[in-house]
XYZ file of C-alpha atoms in Angstrom:
144
model
C 7.680 -8.210 12.706
C 10.616 -7.003 9.787
C 12.611 -4.361 11.539
C 11.174 -2.122 8.946
C 7.729 -3.300 9.710
C 7.475 -2.322 13.072
C 8.850 1.031 11.747
C 6.944 1.765 9.776
C 4.149 1.751 11.204
C 5.330 3.623 14.225
C 4.326 6.615 14.110
C 6.122 9.460 13.068
C 7.398 7.252 10.630
C 10.241 7.879 9.036
C 11.502 4.929 6.998
C 9.225 5.603 3.677
C 8.704 9.121 2.821
C 6.470 8.983 0.001
C 3.411 7.433 3.209
C 4.342 10.673 4.712
C 3.967 13.369 1.475
C 0.406 12.392 1.177
C -0.855 11.820 4.107
C -0.602 8.060 4.076
C -0.581 6.428 6.922
C 0.374 2.109 7.957
C -2.553 0.801 10.179
C -2.076 -2.876 10.202
C 0.151 -4.917 8.144
C 0.248 -8.702 9.107
C -0.425 -12.650 8.062
C -0.324 -11.467 4.456
C -2.701 -8.553 4.541
C -2.367 -4.442 4.974
C -4.494 -1.382 5.945
C -3.179 2.331 4.885
C -5.055 5.025 5.615
C -4.795 8.065 3.047
C -6.393 11.295 4.995
C -6.602 13.193 1.341
C -5.243 17.240 1.692
C -5.562 20.442 -1.166
C -1.953 18.869 -2.299
C -3.539 15.249 -3.062
C -5.590 17.418 -5.737
C -5.487 17.830 -9.806
C -6.505 20.051 -11.823
C -10.784 19.664 -11.778
C -10.163 19.780 -8.008
C -10.611 15.464 -7.092
C -8.565 13.480 -5.499
C -5.558 12.855 -8.098
C -5.354 8.602 -9.902
C -2.261 8.797 -9.829
C -2.231 9.410 -5.697
C -5.126 6.350 -5.830
C -3.105 4.312 -8.004
C 0.292 5.023 -4.610
C -2.152 4.523 -2.210
C -3.030 0.748 -3.632
C 0.203 0.396 -4.359
C 1.259 0.314 -1.674
C -1.070 -1.071 0.799
C -0.215 -3.886 -1.624
C 3.445 -4.205 -0.856
C 2.518 -3.887 2.570
C 0.646 -6.784 2.499
C 3.386 -8.950 0.928
C 5.683 -7.641 3.189
C 4.115 -8.915 6.571
C 3.638 -12.462 4.916
C 7.436 -12.605 4.457
C 8.979 -14.337 6.643
C 12.647 -13.418 5.676
C 12.374 -9.563 5.056
C 13.028 -9.246 1.378
C 13.061 -6.592 -1.362
C 9.956 -6.686 -3.632
C 8.777 -4.683 -6.018
C 5.419 -4.423 -8.411
C 6.022 -5.676 -11.959
C 1.684 -5.863 -12.501
C -0.440 -2.602 -11.704
C -3.336 -3.123 -13.058
C -6.590 0.278 -10.895
C -9.880 0.064 -11.461
C -11.181 3.745 -11.105
C -15.118 3.440 -9.358
C -15.968 7.480 -7.804
C -14.085 10.035 -7.650
C -13.974 11.835 -4.456
C -12.506 15.255 -3.103
C -9.854 16.353 -0.991
C -10.501 16.163 2.330
C -11.638 13.561 1.886
C -10.926 9.924 4.473
C -9.421 6.353 1.724
C -9.544 2.886 3.679
C -7.587 0.990 1.630
C -7.281 -3.073 2.604
C -5.470 -5.508 0.734
C -4.347 -8.646 1.189
C -1.799 -11.414 -0.870
C -4.194 -13.537 -2.649
C -0.999 -16.333 -3.718
C 2.360 -16.227 -2.704
C 4.155 -18.078 -5.222
C 7.858 -18.261 -4.295
C 9.242 -15.400 -6.714
C 5.503 -13.957 -7.524
C 3.051 -12.792 -4.784
C -0.832 -12.141 -6.097
C -2.652 -9.125 -4.680
C -5.992 -7.186 -4.794
C -6.676 -4.538 -2.194
C -9.765 -2.003 -2.794
C -10.345 1.675 -1.315
C -12.569 2.970 0.366
C -14.491 6.257 2.200
C -15.082 5.107 5.765
C -19.425 5.236 4.707
C -18.228 2.030 2.722
C -18.102 3.548 -0.267
C -16.390 1.521 -2.308
C -13.546 4.547 -5.269
C -11.193 1.726 -6.361
C -9.837 -1.842 -7.144
C -6.737 -2.620 -7.705
C -4.863 -6.292 -8.383
C -1.495 -6.555 -8.431
C 1.521 -8.787 -9.112
C 5.647 -8.502 -7.430
C 8.594 -9.518 -7.474
C 10.236 -10.884 -4.747
C 13.479 -10.505 -4.995
C 16.019 -13.351 -3.284
C 18.944 -12.652 -1.332
C 18.047 -10.041 2.521
C 17.853 -6.366 2.110
C 17.677 -4.058 5.244
C 15.546 -1.935 3.605
C 12.806 -2.727 0.805
C 12.294 0.355 -0.578
C 15.535 0.552 -1.210
């Protein structure tokens, strides 16, 4: 496991500020799969009172990024190339969302990933597919 993944899994983590800002925790990241949890606070609401689609998209994107990072033998910087999100159900703040992501295919330079976010009782809220470029060379912090 890379230093970054070890640090982001340790509470309180300090290596990925956006996760802390939104109330997201990395619960698992190993072998090309990741699970993240969003404790959606009031600050995640948009004007109509639902959790913002941007926040849910960020949860999905971060889960998929951590799945890609967890499947690497040697930590390499990555970046989202394409992200497609389907919103299936709205949720209100003060809810919990669990997001599971897995690498579908790692082609070396491009990784293809899918994810889904649901409530703890199993209600599917959103799904996503994404591709990530895996840059050549090593980087100390993949978020930099």
